[in-house]
Amino acid sequence: MTLPMRSRPREPALGEFTSAAQAAEYIGSHCLQAGPVGRVGLEIEAHCFDLTDPMRRPGWEELSDAIASVPALPGGSRITVEPGGAVELSGPPADAAPEAIIGLLADRAALRAAFARRGLGLVLLGTDPLRPTQRVNPGPRYQAMERFFAASGTAEAGAAMMTATASVQVNLDAGPQEGWAERVKLAHALGPTMIAVTANSPLLGARFTGWNSTRQWVWGQLDSARCGPILGGDDDPASDWARYALRAPVMLVHAPEALPVTNWVPFADWADGRAVLGGRRPTEADLDYHLTTLFPPVRPRRWLEIRYLDSVPDALWPAVVFTLTTLLDDSDATATATEATAPVADAWDRAARVGLADRRLHAAAVTCVQAAAERAPAELAESMGQLVRSVEQGRSPADDFADRVVAHGIAPAVRQLAEGEL
């Protein structure tokens, strides 16, 4: 969408924002919801592979038929399909991390069994290590996003992000308002350490990339105004988010179909009337939609949406989720994590490239996972023990997958994971 030239600004209609300041007030009043901590929502993405031919990417109809065959999931998760065919489970909020984990484990087992009956496997890796990027989800939003990335000069990275990455996402309550600044700051500070712990994407496009978390590298190739960390200097997460969102360029506009904006238009310019999109100023619905096209590593959505974890194996992700939740929700563990992560709070790229091979990241990770392990319930002891051992040895899941690839080749290694071999 190219901006039309106008001789004078059009007066805003009823329901449209009259200024960027008004839009900032709307964002600030809606981005976080005050209350106690404790509830946990989980989402996990898995790449879908043909068990007999891992190079083949299952199509949209095949995936839709497979999902239709899945019985009611015991944990109540919702099933969706990412642009490249990755299958996502989104669990309902639970009152605590163990309940959320147990529910999602049960749903993942049921989903895997249903897909296996159709000759399909669901693999937990941060990137698709084998197949070229290809969109299979025909949704108009994703078609428009492709056009946006092409116009912005990031077509390759955008395609990889949409069709070749997968994560474990943790959603946590925002907590009491007086603690928002420190809570959001710690959620960011934990990012590099947890990226190093969960790095599980050493390959992309059938080659080693030189990064333990290629997924994080892919996100780093996209516009930092849309995908970089939010933190500003106000010690006010709501103001930081409002400033970030208003500076970010508009990606899509409903007119009424989703249309890509192919020139750089910060949302603030649209709200202030310095730019015109869709022949009008933005509404609250436009702003809400704009916020869904921003992908920072920690995104406020009334709760905190933590987006920086690679998708990791079933043996590890329960411990990873419990660790992250404990470090943010348990006050004593929070104090430990705050001190441990301070020296590496900004080491995002280093964490993605070398992971736990970095001495300072390794030290922070050991302290953090040990603090969580001391508080883990019995039902998570096995997963927690495996995570502690791996971290103490300085190994991330990427090391294990890389060893498997070297020993067997990429396609056989993927097939082994798709068939459930550990």
CSV table of C-alpha atoms in Angstrom, one decimal:
chain,number,residue,atom,x,y,z
A,1,MET,CA,0.0,0.0,0.0
A,2,THR,CA,1.5,3.3,-1.1
A,3,LEU,CA,0.6,6.5,0.7
A,4,PRO,CA,-1.8,8.7,-1.2
A,5,MET,CA,-0.8,12.4,-1.6
A,6,ARG,CA,-3.2,14.8,0.1
A,7,SER,CA,-3.4,18.6,0.0
A,8,ARG,CA,-4.7,18.9,3.5
A,9,PRO,CA,-5.3,16.4,6.3
A,10,ARG,CA,-8.8,14.9,6.5
A,11,GLU,CA,-10.7,15.4,9.7
A,12,PRO,CA,-10.9,12.3,11.8
A,13,ALA,CA,-14.2,10.5,11.8
A,14,LEU,CA,-16.0,9.2,14.8
A,15,GLY,CA,-14.1,6.3,16.4
A,16,GLU,CA,-10.8,7.3,14.8
A,17,PHE,CA,-7.8,8.4,16.8
A,18,THR,CA,-7.2,12.1,16.7
A,19,SER,CA,-3.5,12.0,17.7
A,20,ALA,CA,-0.6,9.7,18.6
A,21,ALA,CA,-0.9,10.8,22.2
A,22,GLN,CA,-4.5,9.5,22.3
A,23,ALA,CA,-3.2,6.2,20.9
A,24,ALA,CA,-0.4,6.0,23.5
A,25,GLU,CA,-3.0,6.5,26.2
A,26,TYR,CA,-5.0,3.6,24.8
A,27,ILE,CA,-2.0,1.3,24.7
A,28,GLY,CA,-0.8,2.2,28.2
A,29,SER,CA,-4.2,1.6,29.7
A,30,HIS,CA,-4.7,-1.8,28.1
A,31,CYS,CA,-1.3,-3.5,27.9
A,32,LEU,CA,-1.0,-4.9,31.4
A,33,GLN,CA,-3.6,-6.1,33.9
A,34,ALA,CA,-2.8,-5.8,37.6
A,35,GLY,CA,-3.3,-8.8,39.9
A,36,PRO,CA,-1.6,-11.6,41.6
A,37,VAL,CA,0.9,-13.8,39.8
A,38,GLY,CA,0.5,-17.6,39.4
A,39,ARG,CA,-1.5,-18.4,36.3
A,40,VAL,CA,0.5,-19.9,33.4
A,41,GLY,CA,-0.5,-20.4,29.8
A,42,LEU,CA,1.7,-22.4,27.4
A,43,GLU,CA,2.0,-22.7,23.6
A,44,ILE,CA,4.3,-25.1,21.8
A,45,GLU,CA,5.1,-25.4,18.1
A,46,ALA,CA,6.3,-28.5,16.3
A,47,HIS,CA,7.4,-28.9,12.7
A,48,CYS,CA,5.3,-31.5,10.8
A,49,PHE,CA,7.2,-34.1,8.8
A,50,ASP,CA,6.2,-37.0,6.6
A,51,LEU,CA,7.6,-40.1,8.4
A,52,THR,CA,8.6,-41.8,5.1
A,53,ASP,CA,9.9,-38.7,3.3
A,54,PRO,CA,11.1,-35.9,5.6
A,55,MET,CA,11.9,-33.7,2.7
A,56,ARG,CA,8.2,-33.5,1.8
A,57,ARG,CA,6.2,-30.7,3.4
A,58,PRO,CA,2.6,-31.8,4.2
A,59,GLY,CA,0.0,-29.5,2.5
A,60,TRP,CA,-2.8,-27.5,3.9
A,61,GLU,CA,-5.6,-30.0,3.2
A,62,GLU,CA,-3.5,-32.9,4.6
A,63,LEU,CA,-2.8,-31.0,7.8
A,64,SER,CA,-6.5,-29.9,8.1
A,65,ASP,CA,-7.6,-33.5,7.7
A,66,ALA,CA,-5.1,-34.7,10.3
A,67,ILE,CA,-6.3,-32.1,12.8
A,68,ALA,CA,-9.9,-33.0,12.1
A,69,SER,CA,-9.0,-36.6,13.1
A,70,VAL,CA,-7.7,-35.6,16.5
A,71,PRO,CA,-10.0,-36.6,19.4
A,72,ALA,CA,-11.0,-34.1,22.1
A,73,LEU,CA,-7.7,-33.2,23.9
A,74,PRO,CA,-7.7,-33.9,27.6
A,75,GLY,CA,-6.0,-30.7,28.5
A,76,GLY,CA,-8.3,-28.5,26.4
A,77,SER,CA,-5.6,-27.1,24.1
A,78,ARG,CA,-6.4,-25.4,20.8
A,79,ILE,CA,-4.7,-26.6,17.6
A,80,THR,CA,-3.6,-24.1,15.0
A,81,VAL,CA,-1.2,-24.3,12.0
A,82,GLU,CA,1.6,-21.8,11.4
A,83,PRO,CA,2.3,-20.5,7.9
A,84,GLY,CA,4.9,-23.2,7.0
A,85,GLY,CA,2.8,-26.1,8.4
A,86,ALA,CA,4.1,-26.2,12.0
A,87,VAL,CA,1.4,-27.3,14.3
A,88,GLU,CA,0.8,-25.3,17.5
A,89,LEU,CA,-0.9,-26.4,20.7
A,90,SER,CA,-2.2,-23.5,22.9
A,91,GLY,CA,-3.2,-24.6,26.3
A,92,PRO,CA,-5.7,-22.8,28.5
A,93,PRO,CA,-4.4,-20.8,31.5
A,94,ALA,CA,-3.7,-23.0,34.5
A,95,ASP,CA,-3.4,-21.9,38.1
A,96,ALA,CA,0.3,-23.0,38.3
A,97,ALA,CA,3.1,-24.2,36.1
A,98,PRO,CA,2.9,-27.9,36.9
A,99,GLU,CA,-0.8,-28.0,36.0
A,100,ALA,CA,-0.2,-26.2,32.7
A,101,ILE,CA,2.7,-28.5,31.9
A,102,ILE,CA,0.8,-31.7,32.7
A,103,GLY,CA,-2.1,-30.6,30.6
A,104,LEU,CA,0.0,-29.7,27.6
A,105,LEU,CA,2.0,-33.0,27.8
A,106,ALA,CA,-1.2,-34.9,27.7
A,107,ASP,CA,-2.5,-33.0,24.7
A,108,ARG,CA,0.8,-33.3,22.9
A,109,ALA,CA,0.8,-37.1,23.4
A,110,ALA,CA,-2.8,-37.3,22.0
A,111,LEU,CA,-1.9,-35.0,19.0
A,112,ARG,CA,1.3,-37.0,18.2
A,113,ALA,CA,-0.6,-40.3,18.3
A,114,ALA,CA,-3.3,-39.0,15.9
A,115,PHE,CA,-0.8,-37.6,13.5
A,116,ALA,CA,1.3,-40.8,13.6
A,117,ARG,CA,-1.7,-42.7,12.5
A,118,ARG,CA,-1.6,-40.6,9.3
A,119,GLY,CA,2.1,-41.1,8.8
A,120,LEU,CA,3.1,-37.7,10.2
A,121,GLY,CA,5.5,-36.8,12.9
A,122,LEU,CA,5.8,-33.6,15.0
A,123,VAL,CA,9.3,-32.5,15.8
A,124,LEU,CA,10.4,-30.0,18.5
A,125,LEU,CA,13.2,-28.0,17.0
A,126,GLY,CA,13.8,-24.3,16.9
A,127,THR,CA,14.1,-24.3,13.1
A,128,ASP,CA,13.3,-26.7,10.3
A,129,PRO,CA,16.7,-28.1,9.6
A,130,LEU,CA,16.0,-29.7,6.3
A,131,ARG,CA,13.4,-28.2,4.0
A,132,PRO,CA,13.4,-25.0,2.0
A,133,THR,CA,11.0,-22.3,3.2
A,134,GLN,CA,7.5,-22.6,1.9
A,135,ARG,CA,4.2,-21.2,3.0
A,136,VAL,CA,1.3,-23.7,3.1
A,137,ASN,CA,-1.2,-21.8,5.3
A,138,PRO,CA,-3.4,-19.9,2.7
A,139,GLY,CA,-4.6,-17.3,5.2
A,140,PRO,CA,-4.7,-13.8,3.8
A,141,ARG,CA,-2.8,-12.4,6.8
A,142,TYR,CA,0.2,-14.5,5.8
A,143,GLN,CA,0.0,-13.6,2.2
A,144,ALA,CA,0.0,-10.0,3.1
A,145,MET,CA,3.0,-10.5,5.5
A,146,GLU,CA,5.0,-12.1,2.6
A,147,ARG,CA,4.4,-9.0,0.5
A,148,PHE,CA,5.4,-6.7,3.4
A,149,PHE,CA,8.6,-8.5,4.0
A,150,ALA,CA,9.4,-8.5,0.3
A,151,ALA,CA,8.8,-4.8,0.0
A,152,SER,CA,10.9,-4.1,3.2
A,153,GLY,CA,13.9,-6.0,1.8
A,154,THR,CA,13.7,-8.9,4.4
A,155,ALA,CA,11.9,-11.5,2.2
A,156,GLU,CA,14.3,-14.3,3.0
A,157,ALA,CA,14.3,-13.7,6.8
A,158,GLY,CA,10.6,-13.1,6.8
A,159,ALA,CA,10.0,-16.4,5.0
A,160,ALA,CA,12.3,-18.2,7.4
A,161,MET,CA,10.6,-16.6,10.4
A,162,MET,CA,7.1,-17.5,9.2
A,163,THR,CA,7.7,-21.0,7.8
A,164,ALA,CA,10.9,-22.5,9.5
A,165,THR,CA,10.9,-21.5,13.1
A,166,ALA,CA,9.2,-22.9,16.2
A,167,SER,CA,9.1,-22.0,19.9
A,168,VAL,CA,7.8,-22.7,23.3
A,169,GLN,CA,5.9,-19.7,24.5
A,170,VAL,CA,5.2,-19.0,28.2
A,171,ASN,CA,2.4,-16.6,29.2
A,172,LEU,CA,2.5,-15.3,32.7
A,173,ASP,CA,0.3,-12.9,34.7
A,174,ALA,CA,1.6,-9.3,34.8
A,175,GLY,CA,1.4,-9.2,38.6
A,176,PRO,CA,0.8,-6.3,40.9
A,177,GLN,CA,1.2,-2.9,39.2
A,178,GLU,CA,3.9,-1.7,41.7
A,179,GLY,CA,6.1,-4.6,40.6
A,180,TRP,CA,5.7,-4.3,36.8
A,181,ALA,CA,8.9,-2.4,36.1
A,182,GLU,CA,11.1,-5.0,37.9
A,183,ARG,CA,9.1,-7.9,36.6
A,184,VAL,CA,9.3,-6.8,32.9
A,185,LYS,CA,13.0,-5.9,33.4
A,186,LEU,CA,13.8,-9.4,34.7
A,187,ALA,CA,11.7,-11.1,31.9
A,188,HIS,CA,14.1,-9.4,29.5
A,189,ALA,CA,17.2,-10.0,31.5
A,190,LEU,CA,16.5,-13.7,31.6
A,191,GLY,CA,16.3,-13.7,27.8
A,192,PRO,CA,20.0,-14.4,26.9
A,193,THR,CA,20.4,-17.0,29.6
A,194,MET,CA,17.3,-18.9,28.6
A,195,ILE,CA,18.1,-18.6,24.9
A,196,ALA,CA,21.5,-20.3,25.8
A,197,VAL,CA,19.7,-23.0,27.8
A,198,THR,CA,17.1,-23.8,25.1
A,199,ALA,CA,19.1,-23.2,21.9
A,200,ASN,CA,17.9,-26.0,19.7
A,201,SER,CA,18.3,-24.8,16.1
A,202,PRO,CA,21.8,-25.3,14.7
A,203,LEU,CA,20.7,-25.9,11.1
A,204,LEU,CA,18.5,-24.2,8.6
A,205,GLY,CA,18.1,-25.0,4.9
A,206,ALA,CA,20.0,-28.3,5.3
A,207,ARG,CA,23.2,-26.7,6.6
A,208,PHE,CA,24.9,-25.8,9.8
A,209,THR,CA,24.6,-22.0,10.3
A,210,GLY,CA,27.2,-21.5,13.0
A,211,TRP,CA,24.5,-20.5,15.5
A,212,ASN,CA,23.2,-22.6,18.3
A,213,SER,CA,19.9,-20.8,18.1
A,214,THR,CA,19.4,-20.1,14.4
A,215,ARG,CA,15.8,-19.2,15.3
A,216,GLN,CA,17.0,-16.2,17.3
A,217,TRP,CA,19.4,-15.3,14.5
A,218,VAL,CA,16.4,-15.3,12.0
A,219,TRP,CA,14.4,-13.0,14.3
A,220,GLY,CA,17.4,-10.7,14.6
A,221,GLN,CA,17.5,-10.3,10.8
A,222,LEU,CA,14.1,-8.6,10.9
A,223,ASP,CA,13.4,-5.0,11.7
A,224,SER,CA,14.4,-4.2,15.3
A,225,ALA,CA,11.6,-1.7,15.5
A,226,ARG,CA,9.2,-4.6,15.2
A,227,CYS,CA,11.1,-7.5,16.7
A,228,GLY,CA,13.7,-6.0,19.1
A,229,PRO,CA,13.4,-5.8,22.9
A,230,ILE,CA,11.0,-3.2,24.2
A,231,LEU,CA,12.8,-1.8,27.2
A,232,GLY,CA,13.1,2.0,27.3
A,233,GLY,CA,14.4,4.3,30.0
A,234,ASP,CA,11.2,5.2,31.9
A,235,ASP,CA,10.9,2.3,34.4
A,236,ASP,CA,7.4,2.2,33.2
A,237,PRO,CA,6.6,-0.8,31.0
A,238,ALA,CA,3.3,0.7,29.7
A,239,SER,CA,5.0,3.8,28.5
A,240,ASP,CA,7.9,1.8,27.0
A,241,TRP,CA,5.4,-0.4,25.1
A,242,ALA,CA,3.4,2.6,23.9
A,243,ARG,CA,6.5,4.3,22.6
A,244,TYR,CA,7.7,1.1,20.9
A,245,ALA,CA,4.3,0.4,19.3
A,246,LEU,CA,3.9,3.9,18.0
A,247,ARG,CA,7.4,4.1,16.4
A,248,ALA,CA,7.0,0.7,14.8
A,249,PRO,CA,6.0,0.8,11.1
A,250,VAL,CA,2.5,-0.4,10.2
A,251,MET,CA,2.6,-3.8,8.5
A,252,LEU,CA,-1.0,-4.4,7.5
A,253,VAL,CA,-4.2,-2.4,7.1
A,254,HIS,CA,-7.7,-3.8,6.8
A,255,ALA,CA,-9.4,-2.2,3.8
A,256,PRO,CA,-11.3,-4.5,4.5
A,257,GLU,CA,-9.0,-7.3,3.4
A,258,ALA,CA,-5.4,-7.3,4.9
A,259,LEU,CA,-3.2,-5.1,2.7
A,260,PRO,CA,0.5,-4.7,3.2
A,261,VAL,CA,2.0,-1.3,3.8
A,262,THR,CA,4.9,-1.2,1.5
A,263,ASN,CA,6.5,2.1,2.6
A,264,TRP,CA,7.7,3.0,6.1
A,265,VAL,CA,4.8,4.5,8.1
A,266,PRO,CA,5.2,4.6,11.9
A,267,PHE,CA,1.8,4.1,13.6
A,268,ALA,CA,2.3,7.5,15.2
A,269,ASP,CA,2.3,9.2,11.8
A,270,TRP,CA,-1.0,7.5,10.9
A,271,ALA,CA,-2.6,8.5,14.2
A,272,ASP,CA,-1.4,12.1,13.9
A,273,GLY,CA,-2.6,12.5,10.4
A,274,ARG,CA,0.8,12.9,8.9
A,275,ALA,CA,0.1,9.8,6.8
A,276,VAL,CA,-3.1,8.3,5.4
A,277,LEU,CA,-3.7,4.6,5.2
A,278,GLY,CA,-6.9,3.0,3.9
A,279,GLY,CA,-8.2,6.5,3.3
A,280,ARG,CA,-8.6,7.2,7.0
A,281,ARG,CA,-7.0,7.6,10.4
A,282,PRO,CA,-6.7,4.5,12.6
A,283,THR,CA,-9.3,3.1,15.0
A,284,GLU,CA,-8.9,1.1,18.2
A,285,ALA,CA,-9.4,-2.0,16.0
A,286,ASP,CA,-6.5,-0.9,13.8
A,287,LEU,CA,-4.3,-0.3,16.8
A,288,ASP,CA,-5.2,-3.7,18.3
A,289,TYR,CA,-4.3,-5.4,15.0
A,290,HIS,CA,-1.1,-3.4,14.7
A,291,LEU,CA,0.0,-4.7,18.1
A,292,THR,CA,-0.4,-8.3,16.8
A,293,THR,CA,2.1,-7.6,14.1
A,294,LEU,CA,4.8,-6.6,16.6
A,295,PHE,CA,7.0,-9.5,17.8
A,296,PRO,CA,9.4,-8.4,20.6
A,297,PRO,CA,10.9,-11.1,22.8
A,298,VAL,CA,8.6,-10.1,25.7
A,299,ARG,CA,5.2,-8.7,24.6
A,300,PRO,CA,2.6,-7.2,26.9
A,301,ARG,CA,-0.9,-8.5,26.2
A,302,ARG,CA,-2.4,-7.7,29.6
A,303,TRP,CA,-0.2,-10.7,30.6
A,304,LEU,CA,3.5,-11.2,29.7
A,305,GLU,CA,4.0,-13.2,26.5
A,306,ILE,CA,7.6,-14.6,26.6
A,307,ARG,CA,8.6,-15.5,23.1
A,308,TYR,CA,12.4,-16.1,23.1
A,309,LEU,CA,12.6,-19.9,23.8
A,310,ASP,CA,13.4,-22.4,21.0
A,311,SER,CA,11.1,-25.4,20.8
A,312,VAL,CA,12.9,-28.1,22.7
A,313,PRO,CA,12.3,-31.9,23.3
A,314,ASP,CA,9.5,-33.2,25.5
A,315,ALA,CA,12.1,-34.4,28.0
A,316,LEU,CA,13.2,-30.8,28.6
A,317,TRP,CA,10.5,-28.3,27.9
A,318,PRO,CA,8.6,-29.0,31.1
A,319,ALA,CA,11.7,-28.2,33.1
A,320,VAL,CA,12.4,-25.1,31.0
A,321,VAL,CA,8.8,-23.8,31.5
A,322,PHE,CA,9.0,-24.5,35.3
A,323,THR,CA,12.4,-22.8,35.5
A,324,LEU,CA,11.3,-19.6,33.7
A,325,THR,CA,8.0,-19.4,35.6
A,326,THR,CA,9.7,-20.0,39.0
A,327,LEU,CA,12.4,-17.4,38.3
A,328,LEU,CA,9.7,-14.8,37.6
A,329,ASP,CA,7.0,-15.8,40.1
A,330,ASP,CA,8.9,-16.9,43.2
A,331,SER,CA,10.3,-13.9,45.1
A,332,ASP,CA,13.4,-15.7,46.4
A,333,ALA,CA,14.2,-17.2,43.1
A,334,THR,CA,13.6,-13.8,41.4
A,335,ALA,CA,16.2,-12.3,43.6
A,336,THR,CA,18.7,-15.0,42.7
A,337,ALA,CA,17.9,-14.7,39.0
A,338,THR,CA,18.2,-10.9,39.0
A,339,GLU,CA,21.7,-11.1,40.4
A,340,ALA,CA,22.8,-14.0,38.2
A,341,THR,CA,21.6,-12.6,34.9
A,342,ALA,CA,22.8,-9.0,35.4
A,343,PRO,CA,26.2,-9.6,33.7
A,344,VAL,CA,24.6,-11.1,30.6
A,345,ALA,CA,21.3,-9.3,30.4
A,346,ASP,CA,22.1,-7.8,27.0
A,347,ALA,CA,24.0,-10.7,25.5
A,348,TRP,CA,21.2,-11.7,23.1
A,349,ASP,CA,23.4,-12.4,20.0
A,350,ARG,CA,26.2,-14.1,22.0
A,351,ALA,CA,23.6,-16.4,23.6
A,352,ALA,CA,22.2,-17.3,20.2
A,353,ARG,CA,25.5,-17.9,18.6
A,354,VAL,CA,27.5,-19.9,21.2
A,355,GLY,CA,25.0,-20.7,23.9
A,356,LEU,CA,26.4,-22.2,27.1
A,357,ALA,CA,29.9,-22.2,25.7
A,358,ASP,CA,30.1,-18.6,26.9
A,359,ARG,CA,31.5,-18.7,30.5
A,360,ARG,CA,29.3,-15.9,31.9
A,361,LEU,CA,26.1,-17.3,30.3
A,362,HIS,CA,27.0,-20.8,31.6
A,363,ALA,CA,27.4,-19.4,35.1
A,364,ALA,CA,24.1,-17.6,35.0
A,365,ALA,CA,22.3,-20.7,33.6
A,366,VAL,CA,23.7,-23.0,36.3
A,367,THR,CA,22.6,-20.6,39.0
A,368,CYS,CA,19.1,-20.2,37.5
A,369,VAL,CA,18.3,-23.8,36.8
A,370,GLN,CA,19.6,-24.9,40.2
A,371,ALA,CA,17.4,-22.3,41.9
A,372,ALA,CA,14.4,-23.7,40.0
A,373,ALA,CA,15.3,-27.4,40.7
A,374,GLU,CA,15.3,-26.7,44.4
A,375,ARG,CA,11.6,-25.8,44.1
A,376,ALA,CA,10.5,-28.4,41.5
A,377,PRO,CA,7.6,-30.8,42.4
A,378,ALA,CA,8.1,-34.5,42.3
A,379,GLU,CA,6.2,-34.9,39.0
A,380,LEU,CA,8.8,-32.7,37.2
A,381,ALA,CA,11.9,-34.2,38.9
A,382,GLU,CA,13.0,-36.3,35.9
A,383,SER,CA,12.8,-33.4,33.4
A,384,MET,CA,14.4,-31.0,35.9
A,385,GLY,CA,17.2,-33.4,36.6
A,386,GLN,CA,17.9,-33.8,32.9
A,387,LEU,CA,17.9,-30.0,32.4
A,388,VAL,CA,20.3,-29.4,35.4
A,389,ARG,CA,22.7,-32.1,34.1
A,390,SER,CA,22.7,-30.7,30.6
A,391,VAL,CA,23.3,-27.1,31.8
A,392,GLU,CA,26.0,-28.1,34.2
A,393,GLN,CA,27.8,-29.9,31.4
A,394,GLY,CA,27.5,-26.8,29.2
A,395,ARG,CA,25.3,-28.5,26.6
A,396,SER,CA,22.2,-27.2,25.0
A,397,PRO,CA,19.7,-29.2,23.0
A,398,ALA,CA,21.4,-27.9,19.8
A,399,ASP,CA,24.5,-29.9,20.8
A,400,ASP,CA,22.5,-33.1,21.0
A,401,PHE,CA,20.8,-32.6,17.7
A,402,ALA,CA,24.1,-31.6,16.0
A,403,ASP,CA,25.7,-34.8,17.3
A,404,ARG,CA,22.8,-36.8,15.9
A,405,VAL,CA,23.1,-35.1,12.5
A,406,VAL,CA,26.8,-35.8,12.3
A,407,ALA,CA,26.3,-39.4,13.2
A,408,HIS,CA,23.3,-40.2,10.9
A,409,GLY,CA,22.8,-37.3,8.4
A,410,ILE,CA,20.1,-34.6,8.5
A,411,ALA,CA,17.1,-36.5,7.0
A,412,PRO,CA,17.7,-39.6,9.2
A,413,ALA,CA,18.1,-37.5,12.3
A,414,VAL,CA,14.8,-35.7,11.6
A,415,ARG,CA,13.1,-39.0,10.9
A,416,GLN,CA,14.3,-40.4,14.2
A,417,LEU,CA,12.9,-37.4,16.1
A,418,ALA,CA,9.6,-37.6,14.1
A,419,GLU,CA,9.3,-41.2,15.1
A,420,GLY,CA,9.9,-40.4,18.7
A,421,GLU,CA,13.4,-41.8,19.1
A,422,LEU,CA,15.4,-40.2,21.9
